[in-house]
């Protein structure tokens, strides 16, 4: 059976995690009980230099339940760096990873179909939203324009796919040859030359807390998207992340 690591970037999620962590545990435990993934599978919560009690909550979850592992970054490194740190950490521990945001607006039940497609030979499976019904008119319109521009400038990204994504060990090994900070992962995932599939799902409204993507952060992400098409792999894998200050494992 495959060892699965669910990678969850967390930045100031003290309000969110107590509600979403039990759902993450239920999903992973269910997959283990059904024999879909190995009992050594884990939820890896990556604290991205939070200023609230996020790390204390992650530590408590780990001490109570071995299905939760933790990774702490300092200082705040940004969403893409947190995802990348979790993926690179899991590369030597897992056969397959799924990245998902802590608010769980993405449908965890889509993980089942992702794993099924991985079993059919796909190394990368991208979650794609069925619609943007929960978005404002402004956000829907700017999102469509954003994806069109990204593809025009060479970042061949999948429309309505963000960072809800399955990547197996072979895909992560290829990803590890891309260095630098704040990589545009949704753009790189489609450039690795690996067999790629998609699954569709309905995205829900955020139940608690608020989005950590300010307008400034969204603009910064857009600029990284423009440069993604010119990003080239290095000759050696990424060195260990010097910003990891603490690890929690069973």
Coordinates of N, CA and C in Angstrom, one line a residue:
X1 N 0.8 -1.2 0.0 CA 0.0 0.0 0.0 C 0.9 1.3 0.0
X2 N 0.3 2.3 -0.5 CA 1.0 3.6 -0.6 C 1.0 4.4 0.7
X3 N 2.1 4.9 1.0 CA 2.1 5.9 2.2 C 1.7 7.3 1.6
X4 N 0.7 7.8 2.2 CA 0.2 9.1 1.8 C 0.5 10.2 2.8
X5 N 1.0 11.3 2.4 CA 1.2 12.5 3.3 C 0.3 13.6 2.7
X6 N -0.7 14.1 3.6 CA -1.5 15.2 3.2 C -0.8 16.5 3.7
X7 N -0.4 17.3 2.8 CA 0.4 18.5 3.2 C -0.5 19.7 3.3
X8 N -0.5 20.3 4.5 CA -1.4 21.4 4.8 C -0.6 22.6 5.3
X9 N -0.5 23.7 4.4 CA 0.2 24.9 4.8 C -0.7 25.7 5.8
X10 N -0.2 26.2 6.9 CA -1.0 26.9 7.9 C -0.3 28.2 8.2
X11 N -1.0 29.3 8.1 CA -0.5 30.6 8.5 C -1.6 31.3 9.3
X12 N -1.4 31.5 10.6 CA -2.4 32.1 11.5 C -3.7 31.4 11.4
X13 N -3.7 30.0 11.5 CA -4.9 29.2 11.4 C -5.4 28.8 12.8
X14 N -5.1 29.6 13.8 CA -5.5 29.2 15.2 C -7.1 29.1 15.3
X15 N -7.8 29.8 14.6 CA -9.3 29.8 14.6 C -9.8 28.6 13.8
X16 N -9.1 28.3 12.7 CA -9.5 27.3 11.7 C -9.2 25.9 12.1
X17 N -8.0 25.6 12.5 CA -7.5 24.3 12.7 C -8.3 23.4 13.7
X18 N -8.8 24.0 14.8 CA -9.6 23.1 15.7 C -10.9 22.5 15.0
X19 N -11.4 23.2 14.0 CA -12.5 22.7 13.2 C -12.2 21.8 12.1
X20 N -11.1 22.1 11.4 CA -10.7 21.4 10.2 C -9.8 20.2 10.5
X21 N -9.0 20.2 11.5 CA -8.1 19.1 11.8 C -8.9 17.8 12.0
X22 N -10.0 17.7 12.8 CA -10.8 16.5 12.9 C -11.3 15.9 11.6
X23 N -11.6 16.8 10.6 CA -12.0 16.4 9.3 C -10.9 15.8 8.5
X24 N -9.7 16.4 8.7 CA -8.5 15.8 8.0 C -8.2 14.4 8.6
X25 N -8.3 14.3 9.9 CA -8.0 13.0 10.5 C -9.0 12.0 10.1
X26 N -10.3 12.4 10.0 CA -11.4 11.4 9.6 C -11.1 10.9 8.2
X27 N -10.7 11.8 7.3 CA -10.5 11.4 5.9 C -9.3 10.4 5.8
X28 N -8.2 10.8 6.5 CA -7.0 9.9 6.4 C -7.3 8.6 7.1
X29 N -7.9 8.6 8.3 CA -8.2 7.3 9.0 C -9.1 6.5 8.1
X30 N -10.1 7.1 7.4 CA -11.0 6.3 6.6 C -10.2 5.6 5.4
X31 N -9.3 6.3 4.8 CA -8.5 5.8 3.8 C -7.6 4.6 4.3
X32 N -7.1 4.8 5.5 CA -6.3 3.7 6.1 C -7.2 2.5 6.4
X33 N -8.4 2.7 7.0 CA -9.3 1.6 7.3 C -9.7 0.8 6.1
X34 N -9.9 1.5 5.0 CA -10.4 0.9 3.7 C -9.2 0.2 3.0
X35 N -8.0 0.3 3.5 CA -6.9 -0.3 2.9 C -6.4 0.4 1.6
X36 N -6.8 1.7 1.5 CA -6.4 2.4 0.3 C -4.9 2.9 0.5
X37 N -4.6 3.3 1.7 CA -3.2 3.8 2.0 C -2.7 3.1 3.2
X38 N -1.4 3.2 3.3 CA -0.6 2.5 4.4 C -0.9 3.2 5.8
X39 N -0.9 2.4 6.9 CA -1.1 3.0 8.2 C 0.0 4.0 8.6
X40 N 1.1 4.0 7.9 CA 2.2 5.0 8.2 C 1.9 6.4 7.5
X41 N 0.7 6.5 6.9 CA 0.3 7.8 6.3 C 0.1 8.8 7.3
X42 N 0.3 10.1 7.0 CA 0.2 11.2 8.0 C -0.4 12.4 7.4
X43 N -1.0 13.3 8.2 CA -1.3 14.7 7.9 C -0.1 15.5 8.4
X44 N 0.6 16.2 7.4 CA 1.7 17.0 7.8 C 1.3 18.5 7.7
X45 N 1.2 19.1 8.9 CA 0.7 20.5 9.1 C 2.0 21.3 9.1
X46 N 2.1 22.3 8.2 CA 3.3 23.1 8.0 C 2.9 24.5 8.5
X47 N 3.5 24.9 9.7 CA 3.3 26.2 10.2 C 4.2 27.2 9.6
X48 N 3.6 28.2 8.8 CA 4.4 29.1 8.1 C 4.7 30.4 8.9
X49 N 5.4 30.2 10.0 CA 5.8 31.4 10.8 C 4.6 32.1 11.4
X50 N 3.6 31.4 11.8 CA 2.4 32.1 12.3 C 2.7 32.9 13.5
X51 N 1.9 34.0 13.7 CA 2.0 34.9 14.8 C 1.0 34.6 15.9
X52 N 0.1 33.6 15.7 CA -0.9 33.2 16.7 C -0.5 31.9 17.3
X53 N -1.5 31.1 17.8 CA -1.2 29.9 18.4 C -1.2 28.7 17.5
X54 N -1.0 28.9 16.2 CA -1.1 27.8 15.3 C -0.1 26.6 15.6
X55 N 1.1 27.0 16.0 CA 2.1 25.9 16.3 C 1.7 25.2 17.6
X56 N 1.2 25.9 18.6 CA 0.8 25.2 19.8 C -0.4 24.2 19.5
X57 N -1.3 24.6 18.6 CA -2.4 23.6 18.2 C -1.8 22.4 17.5
X58 N -0.9 22.7 16.6 CA -0.2 21.6 15.8 C 0.5 20.6 16.8
X59 N 1.2 21.2 17.8 CA 1.9 20.3 18.7 C 0.9 19.5 19.6
X60 N -0.2 20.1 20.0 CA -1.2 19.4 20.8 C -1.8 18.3 19.9
X61 N -2.1 18.6 18.7 CA -2.7 17.5 17.8 C -1.7 16.3 17.7
X62 N -0.4 16.6 17.5 CA 0.6 15.6 17.3 C 0.7 14.8 18.6
X63 N 0.7 15.4 19.8 CA 0.9 14.7 21.0 C -0.3 13.8 21.3
X64 N -1.5 14.2 20.8 CA -2.7 13.4 21.1 C -2.9 12.3 20.0
X65 N -2.4 12.5 18.8 CA -2.7 11.6 17.7 C -1.5 11.5 16.8
X66 N -1.0 10.3 16.6 CA 0.2 10.1 15.8 C -0.1 10.3 14.3
X67 N -1.3 10.4 13.9 CA -1.6 10.7 12.5 C -1.2 12.1 12.1
X68 N -1.0 13.0 13.1 CA -0.6 14.3 12.8 C 0.9 14.5 13.0
X69 N 1.6 15.0 12.0 CA 2.9 15.4 12.1 C 3.0 16.9 11.9
X70 N 4.1 17.5 12.2 CA 4.2 19.0 12.2 C 5.6 19.5 11.6
X71 N 5.6 20.6 11.0 CA 6.8 21.2 10.5 C 6.6 22.7 10.7
X72 N 7.7 23.3 11.3 CA 7.6 24.7 11.6 C 8.6 25.5 10.9
X73 N 8.2 26.6 10.2 CA 9.1 27.5 9.5 C 9.2 28.8 10.2
X74 N 10.3 29.4 10.1 CA 10.5 30.8 10.7 C 11.6 31.5 9.9
X75 N 11.3 32.7 9.5 CA 10.0 33.5 9.7 C 9.0 33.0 8.7
X76 N 7.9 33.9 8.6 CA 6.8 33.6 7.6 C 7.5 33.6 6.2
X77 N 7.2 32.5 5.5 CA 7.9 32.3 4.2 C 6.9 32.5 3.0
X78 N 5.6 32.5 3.2 CA 4.7 32.6 2.1 C 4.1 31.2 1.8
X79 N 2.9 31.3 1.3 CA 2.1 30.0 1.0 C 2.9 29.0 0.1
X80 N 3.4 29.5 -1.0 CA 4.1 28.6 -1.9 C 5.3 27.9 -1.3
X81 N 6.1 28.7 -0.5 CA 7.3 28.2 0.2 C 6.8 27.1 1.2
X82 N 5.7 27.4 1.9 CA 5.2 26.4 2.9 C 4.8 25.1 2.3
X83 N 4.1 25.2 1.2 CA 3.7 24.0 0.4 C 5.0 23.3 0.0
X84 N 5.9 24.0 -0.6 CA 7.2 23.4 -1.1 C 7.9 22.7 0.0
X85 N 8.0 23.4 1.2 CA 8.7 22.8 2.3 C 8.1 21.5 2.7
X86 N 6.8 21.4 2.8 CA 6.1 20.2 3.1 C 6.3 19.1 2.1
X87 N 6.2 19.5 0.8 CA 6.4 18.5 -0.2 C 7.8 17.9 -0.2
X88 N 8.8 18.7 0.0 CA 10.2 18.2 0.0 C 10.5 17.4 1.2
X89 N 9.8 17.8 2.4 CA 10.0 17.0 3.6 C 9.4 15.6 3.4
X90 N 8.2 15.6 2.7 CA 7.5 14.3 2.6 C 8.1 13.4 1.5
X91 N 8.9 14.0 0.6 CA 9.4 13.2 -0.5 C 10.2 12.0 -0.1
X92 N 10.9 12.0 1.0 CA 11.6 10.8 1.5 C 10.7 9.9 2.4
X93 N 9.6 10.4 2.8 CA 8.7 9.7 3.7 C 7.5 9.0 3.1
X94 N 7.1 9.5 2.0 CA 5.8 9.1 1.4 C 6.0 8.6 0.0
X95 N 5.0 7.8 -0.5 CA 4.9 7.4 -1.9 C 4.1 8.4 -2.7
X96 N 3.2 9.1 -2.0 CA 2.3 10.0 -2.7 C 1.9 11.1 -1.7
X97 N 1.8 12.4 -2.2 CA 1.4 13.5 -1.4 C 0.1 14.1 -2.0
X98 N -0.7 14.8 -1.1 CA -1.7 15.6 -1.6 C -1.6 16.9 -0.8
X99 N -1.5 18.1 -1.5 CA -1.5 19.4 -0.8 C -2.9 20.0 -0.8
X100 N -3.3 20.5 0.3 CA -4.6 21.1 0.5 C -4.5 22.2 1.5
X101 N -5.3 23.3 1.3 CA -5.3 24.4 2.3 C -6.0 24.1 3.5
X102 N -5.6 24.7 4.6 CA -6.2 24.4 6.0 C -7.7 24.7 6.1
X103 N -8.2 25.7 5.3 CA -9.6 26.0 5.4 C -10.5 24.9 4.8
X104 N -10.0 24.0 4.1 CA -10.7 22.8 3.5 C -11.9 23.3 2.6
X105 N -11.7 24.4 2.0 CA -12.7 24.8 0.9 C -12.6 23.8 -0.2
X106 N -11.5 23.2 -0.4 CA -11.4 22.1 -1.4 C -11.9 20.9 -0.9
X107 N -12.6 20.1 -1.7 CA -13.3 18.9 -1.2 C -12.4 17.7 -1.0
X108 N -12.2 17.4 0.3 CA -11.3 16.2 0.6 C -11.7 14.9 0.0
X109 N -13.0 14.8 -0.3 CA -13.4 13.5 -0.9 C -12.9 13.3 -2.3
X110 N -12.4 14.4 -2.9 CA -11.8 14.3 -4.2 C -10.4 13.5 -4.1
X111 N -9.9 13.4 -2.9 CA -8.6 12.7 -2.7 C -8.8 11.2 -3.1
X112 N -10.0 10.6 -2.9 CA -10.2 9.3 -3.3 C -10.0 9.1 -4.8
X113 N -10.6 10.0 -5.6 CA -10.4 9.9 -7.0 C -9.0 10.2 -7.5
X114 N -8.3 11.1 -6.8 CA -6.9 11.4 -7.1 C -6.1 10.1 -6.9
X115 N -6.3 9.4 -5.8 CA -5.6 8.2 -5.5 C -5.9 7.1 -6.6
X116 N -7.2 7.0 -7.0 CA -7.6 6.1 -8.0 C -6.9 6.3 -9.3
X117 N -6.8 7.6 -9.7 CA -6.1 7.9 -10.9 C -4.6 7.7 -10.8
X118 N -4.0 8.0 -9.6 CA -2.6 7.6 -9.4 C -2.4 6.1 -9.6
X119 N -3.3 5.3 -9.1 CA -3.2 3.9 -9.3 C -3.2 3.5 -10.8
X120 N -3.8 4.3 -11.6 CA -3.9 4.0 -13.0 C -2.6 4.5 -13.8
X121 N -1.7 5.1 -13.1 CA -0.4 5.5 -13.7 C -0.1 7.0 -13.8
X122 N -1.0 7.8 -13.3 CA -0.8 9.2 -13.3 C 0.1 9.7 -12.1
X123 N 1.1 10.4 -12.4 CA 2.1 10.9 -11.4 C 1.6 12.2 -10.7
X124 N 0.8 13.0 -11.4 CA 0.2 14.2 -10.9 C -1.3 14.2 -11.2
X125 N -2.1 14.6 -10.2 CA -3.5 14.7 -10.4 C -3.9 16.1 -9.8
X126 N -4.5 16.9 -10.6 CA -4.8 18.3 -10.2 C -6.3 18.4 -9.9
X127 N -6.6 19.0 -8.8 CA -8.0 19.3 -8.4 C -8.5 20.5 -9.2
X128 N -9.6 20.5 -9.9 CA -10.1 21.6 -10.7 C -11.5 21.9 -10.2
X129 N -11.8 23.2 -9.9 CA -13.1 23.6 -9.4 C -14.2 23.4 -10.5
X130 N -15.3 22.9 -10.1 CA -16.5 22.8 -11.1 C -17.0 24.2 -11.5
X131 N -17.0 25.1 -10.6 CA -17.5 26.5 -10.8 C -16.9 27.5 -9.8
X132 N -17.2 28.7 -10.1 CA -16.8 29.8 -9.1 C -18.0 30.5 -8.5
X133 N -19.1 29.7 -8.3 CA -20.3 30.2 -7.8 C -20.2 30.9 -6.4
X134 N -19.2 30.5 -5.6 CA -19.0 31.1 -4.3 C -18.2 32.4 -4.4
X135 N -17.6 32.7 -5.6 CA -16.8 33.9 -5.8 C -17.7 35.1 -6.1
X136 N -17.2 36.3 -5.8 CA -17.9 37.5 -6.3 C -17.7 37.7 -7.8
X137 N -18.5 38.5 -8.4 CA -18.4 38.8 -9.8 C -17.0 39.3 -10.2
X138 N -16.5 40.2 -9.3 CA -15.1 40.7 -9.6 C -14.1 39.6 -9.6
X139 N -14.2 38.7 -8.6 CA -13.1 37.7 -8.5 C -13.2 36.7 -9.6
X140 N -14.5 36.4 -10.0 CA -14.6 35.4 -11.2 C -14.0 36.0 -12.4
X141 N -14.3 37.3 -12.6 CA -13.9 38.0 -13.9 C -12.3 38.1 -13.9
X142 N -11.8 38.6 -12.8 CA -10.3 38.7 -12.7 C -9.6 37.4 -12.8
X143 N -10.2 36.3 -12.2 CA -9.6 35.0 -12.2 C -9.4 34.5 -13.7
X144 N -10.5 34.7 -14.4 CA -10.5 34.2 -15.8 C -9.4 35.0 -16.6
X145 N -9.4 36.3 -16.4 CA -8.3 37.1 -17.1 C -6.9 36.7 -16.7
X146 N -6.8 36.4 -15.4 CA -5.5 35.9 -14.8 C -5.0 34.7 -15.5
X147 N -5.9 33.6 -15.6 CA -5.5 32.4 -16.2 C -5.1 32.6 -17.7
X148 N -5.9 33.4 -18.4 CA -5.6 33.6 -19.8 C -4.3 34.3 -20.0
X149 N -3.9 35.3 -19.1 CA -2.7 36.0 -19.2 C -1.5 35.0 -18.9
X150 N -1.7 34.2 -17.8 CA -0.6 33.3 -17.5 C -0.2 32.3 -18.6
X151 N -1.3 31.8 -19.3 CA -1.0 30.9 -20.4 C -0.4 31.7 -21.6
X152 N -0.8 32.9 -21.8 CA -0.3 33.7 -22.9 C 1.2 34.0 -22.7
X153 N 1.7 34.1 -21.4 CA 3.1 34.4 -21.1 C 3.9 33.2 -20.8
X154 N 3.3 32.0 -21.1 CA 4.1 30.8 -21.1 C 4.0 29.9 -19.9
X155 N 3.2 30.4 -18.9 CA 2.9 29.5 -17.7 C 1.7 28.7 -18.0
X156 N 1.9 27.5 -18.5 CA 0.8 26.6 -18.9 C 0.1 26.0 -17.7
X157 N -0.8 26.8 -17.1 CA -1.5 26.3 -16.0 C -2.9 25.9 -16.3
X158 N -3.5 25.0 -15.5 CA -4.8 24.4 -15.7 C -5.8 25.4 -15.1
X159 N -6.8 25.7 -16.0 CA -7.8 26.7 -15.6 C -8.6 26.2 -14.3
X160 N -8.7 27.1 -13.3 CA -9.4 26.8 -12.1 C -8.7 25.7 -11.2
X161 N -7.4 25.6 -11.4 CA -6.7 24.7 -10.5 C -5.7 25.6 -9.7
X162 N -5.7 25.4 -8.4 CA -4.8 26.2 -7.6 C -3.7 25.2 -7.0
X163 N -3.8 24.9 -5.7 CA -2.7 24.0 -5.1 C -3.3 22.8 -4.4
X164 N -4.5 22.4 -4.8 CA -5.1 21.1 -4.4 C -4.6 20.1 -5.4
X165 N -3.6 19.3 -5.0 CA -2.9 18.5 -6.0 C -2.2 17.3 -5.5
X166 N -2.3 16.2 -6.2 CA -1.6 15.0 -5.8 C -0.3 14.9 -6.6
X167 N 0.8 14.6 -5.9 CA 2.1 14.4 -6.6 C 2.8 13.2 -6.0
X168 N 3.2 12.3 -6.8 CA 3.9 11.1 -6.2 C 5.4 11.4 -6.1
X169 N 6.1 10.4 -5.6 CA 7.6 10.6 -5.3 C 8.3 10.9 -6.6
X170 N 8.0 10.3 -7.7 CA 8.7 10.5 -8.9 C 8.5 12.0 -9.4
X171 N 7.3 12.5 -9.2 CA 7.0 13.9 -9.6 C 7.8 14.9 -8.6
X172 N 7.8 14.5 -7.3 CA 8.5 15.4 -6.4 C 10.0 15.4 -6.6
X173 N 10.5 14.3 -7.0 CA 12.0 14.2 -7.3 C 12.3 15.2 -8.5
X174 N 11.4 15.2 -9.5 CA 11.7 16.2 -10.6 C 11.5 17.6 -10.1
X175 N 10.5 17.8 -9.3 CA 10.2 19.2 -8.7 C 11.4 19.7 -7.9
X176 N 12.1 18.8 -7.2 CA 13.2 19.2 -6.3 C 14.3 19.8 -7.1
X177 N 14.4 19.7 -8.4 CA 15.5 20.3 -9.2 C 15.2 21.8 -9.5
X178 N 14.0 22.3 -9.0 CA 13.7 23.7 -9.2 C 14.0 24.4 -7.9
X179 N 14.9 25.4 -7.9 CA 15.4 26.0 -6.7 C 14.7 27.4 -6.6
X180 N 15.1 28.1 -5.5 CA 14.6 29.5 -5.3 C 13.4 29.5 -4.4
X181 N 13.0 30.7 -4.0 CA 11.9 31.0 -3.1 C 10.6 31.3 -3.9
X182 N 9.5 31.0 -3.3 CA 8.2 31.3 -3.8 C 8.0 30.9 -5.3
X183 N 8.3 29.6 -5.5 CA 8.1 29.1 -6.8 C 6.5 29.0 -7.1
X184 N 6.2 29.2 -8.4 CA 4.8 29.1 -8.8 C 4.4 27.7 -9.1
X185 N 4.0 27.0 -8.0 CA 3.9 25.5 -8.1 C 2.8 25.0 -9.1
X186 N 1.7 25.7 -9.2 CA 0.7 25.3 -10.2 C 1.2 25.4 -11.6
X187 N 2.2 26.3 -11.9 CA 2.8 26.4 -13.2 C 3.8 25.4 -13.4
X188 N 4.6 25.1 -12.4 CA 5.7 24.1 -12.5 C 5.1 22.7 -12.7
X189 N 4.0 22.4 -12.0 CA 3.5 21.0 -12.0 C 3.2 20.5 -13.4
X190 N 2.8 21.5 -14.3 CA 2.4 21.1 -15.6 C 3.6 21.0 -16.6
X191 N 4.8 21.4 -16.0 CA 6.0 21.4 -16.9 C 7.0 20.3 -16.5
X192 N 6.7 19.4 -15.7 CA 7.6 18.4 -15.3 C 7.7 17.2 -16.2
X193 N 6.8 17.1 -17.2 CA 6.9 16.0 -18.2 C 6.3 14.7 -17.6
X194 N 5.5 14.8 -16.6 CA 4.9 13.6 -16.0 C 3.5 13.4 -16.5
X195 N 3.0 12.2 -16.4 CA 1.6 11.9 -16.8 C 0.7 12.6 -15.8
X196 N -0.2 13.5 -16.3 CA -1.0 14.3 -15.4 C -2.5 14.2 -15.8
X197 N -3.3 14.1 -14.7 CA -4.8 14.0 -14.9 C -5.4 15.1 -14.0
X198 N -6.7 15.2 -14.1 CA -7.5 16.2 -13.3 C -8.7 15.5 -12.7
X199 N -9.2 16.0 -11.6 CA -10.5 15.6 -11.0 C -11.2 16.9 -10.7
X200 N -12.5 16.9 -10.8 CA -13.3 18.1 -10.6 C -14.0 18.0 -9.2
X201 N -14.3 19.1 -8.6 CA -15.0 19.1 -7.3 C -15.7 20.4 -7.1
X202 N -16.6 20.5 -6.2 CA -17.2 21.7 -5.8 C -16.5 22.3 -4.6
X203 N -16.1 23.6 -4.8 CA -15.4 24.3 -3.7 C -16.5 25.1 -2.9
X204 N -16.3 25.0 -1.5 CA -17.3 25.6 -0.6 C -16.7 26.9 -0.1
X205 N -17.6 27.7 0.5 CA -17.2 28.9 1.1 C -16.4 28.6 2.4
X206 N -15.5 29.5 2.7 CA -14.7 29.3 4.0 C -15.6 29.4 5.2
X207 N -15.5 28.4 6.0 CA -16.4 28.3 7.2 C -15.9 29.2 8.3
X208 N -14.6 29.3 8.6 CA -14.1 30.2 9.7 C -12.9 31.0 9.2
X209 N -12.6 32.0 9.9 CA -11.4 32.8 9.6 C -11.6 33.6 8.3
X210 N -10.5 34.0 7.7 CA -10.5 34.8 6.5 C -9.3 34.4 5.7
X211 N -9.4 34.6 4.4 CA -8.3 34.3 3.4 C -7.1 35.1 3.8
X212 N -5.9 34.4 3.7 CA -4.6 35.1 4.0 C -4.0 35.7 2.8
X213 N -4.7 35.6 1.7 CA -4.2 36.2 0.4 C -4.8 37.6 0.3
X214 N -4.0 38.6 0.7 CA -4.3 40.0 0.5 C -4.1 40.3 -0.9
X215 N -4.6 41.5 -1.3 CA -4.4 41.9 -2.7 C -2.9 42.0 -3.1
X216 N -2.1 42.5 -2.1 CA -0.7 42.5 -2.4 C -0.1 41.1 -2.7
X217 N -0.5 40.2 -1.8 CA 0.0 38.8 -2.0 C -0.4 38.2 -3.3
X218 N -1.7 38.5 -3.7 CA -2.2 38.0 -5.0 C -1.4 38.6 -6.2
X219 N -1.1 39.9 -6.1 CA -0.3 40.5 -7.2 C 1.1 39.9 -7.2
X220 N 1.7 39.6 -6.1 CA 3.0 39.0 -6.0 C 2.9 37.6 -6.7
X221 N 1.9 36.9 -6.4 CA 1.7 35.5 -7.0 C 1.6 35.7 -8.5
X222 N 0.8 36.7 -8.9 CA 0.7 36.9 -10.4 C 2.0 37.1 -11.1
X223 N 2.8 38.0 -10.4 CA 4.1 38.3 -11.0 C 5.0 37.0 -11.1
X224 N 4.9 36.1 -10.1 CA 5.7 34.9 -10.2 C 5.2 34.0 -11.3
X225 N 3.9 34.1 -11.6 CA 3.3 33.3 -12.7 C 3.9 33.8 -14.0
X226 N 4.1 35.1 -14.2 CA 4.7 35.6 -15.4 C 6.1 35.0 -15.7
X227 N 6.9 34.9 -14.6 CA 8.2 34.4 -14.7 C 8.3 32.9 -14.8
X228 N 7.3 32.2 -14.4 CA 7.3 30.7 -14.3 C 7.7 30.1 -15.6
X229 N 7.2 30.6 -16.8 CA 7.5 30.0 -18.1 C 9.0 30.0 -18.4
X230 N 9.8 30.8 -17.7 CA 11.2 30.9 -18.0 C 12.0 30.2 -16.9
X231 N 11.3 29.6 -15.9 CA 12.0 29.0 -14.8 C 12.7 27.6 -15.3
X232 N 13.9 27.4 -15.0 CA 14.6 26.2 -15.5 C 15.1 25.4 -14.3
X233 N 15.2 24.0 -14.5 CA 15.7 23.2 -13.4 C 17.2 23.3 -13.3
X234 N 17.6 23.1 -12.1 CA 19.1 23.1 -11.8 C 19.7 21.7 -12.0
X235 N 21.0 21.6 -11.8 CA 21.7 20.3 -12.0 C 21.6 19.4 -10.8
X236 N 21.3 20.0 -9.7 CA 21.2 19.2 -8.4 C 19.9 19.5 -7.7
X237 N 19.5 18.6 -6.8 CA 18.2 18.8 -6.1 C 18.4 20.0 -5.1
X238 N 17.3 20.5 -4.6 CA 17.3 21.6 -3.7 C 18.0 21.2 -2.4
X239 N 18.7 22.1 -1.8 CA 19.4 21.8 -0.5 C 18.3 21.8 0.6
X240 N 18.6 21.2 1.8 CA 17.6 21.2 2.9 C 17.2 22.6 3.2
X241 N 15.9 22.8 3.5 CA 15.4 24.1 3.8 C 15.9 24.6 5.2
X242 N 16.7 25.7 5.2 CA 17.3 26.2 6.4 C 16.3 26.9 7.3
X243 N 15.1 27.1 6.8 CA 14.1 27.8 7.6 C 13.2 26.9 8.4
X244 N 13.4 25.6 8.3 CA 12.7 24.6 9.2 C 13.3 24.6 10.6
X245 N 12.5 25.0 11.5 CA 13.1 25.2 12.9 C 12.7 24.0 13.8
X246 N 11.7 23.3 13.5 CA 11.2 22.2 14.3 C 10.4 21.2 13.5
X247 N 10.5 19.9 13.9 CA 9.8 18.9 13.3 C 9.1 18.0 14.4
X248 N 7.9 17.6 14.1 CA 7.1 16.7 15.0 C 6.7 15.5 14.2
X249 N 7.3 14.3 14.6 CA 6.9 13.0 14.0 C 6.7 12.0 15.0
X250 N 5.8 11.0 14.7 CA 5.5 9.9 15.6 C 6.7 9.0 15.7

